[in-house]
Amino acid sequence: SELFDDYEEGSWTPTYATTSTDFDSVTYDTGFTEGTYTKIGNMVNVRMYIRTDALTIGSASGTVKINGLPFTCASDRNAVGCFGGLFAGDNPRVARAVSDSIFLYYRTGGNTSDTPLTPSDMGTGANNNDVILSLCYQTS
């Protein structure tokens, strides 16, 4: 058996944000909002589940992202399929880590490019905006 000289496990807290004006308020479903990670060398595998109990969009603008990654990404050349459900608009199906955030996208159909989620896609009621994913990326 070999020993790792750089191995770490831990937890992190995913939170919704936007690239511009943020949401007025977000209340998370604490039983369903959590993140864990395993870091081996410069590779990080994050797992997360996030769900809201209430969200006030207000004058939020830009695109939707999830903040809180435990380590900064070295590159934006990573993507993963994700489960997204209970959104007011399109449900996210693709996630991409950039810097210290995860950006969410939905497929517009066929061979067209993915479209980023916007604040108007977010649900405002209880038990909305579910995202479950596991993502591996290289740290900077």
Coordinates of C-alpha atoms in Angstrom, one line a residue, residues 5 11 19 22 25 35 95 135:
D5 CA 1.4 12.9 1.1
S11 CA -17.2 19.4 4.1
T19 CA -22.7 36.9 -11.4
D22 CA -27.6 38.9 -6.0
S25 CA -32.7 36.4 0.3
G35 CA -21.3 19.3 0.4
A95 CA -22.5 22.1 -14.3
L135 CA -17.5 17.0 -9.9

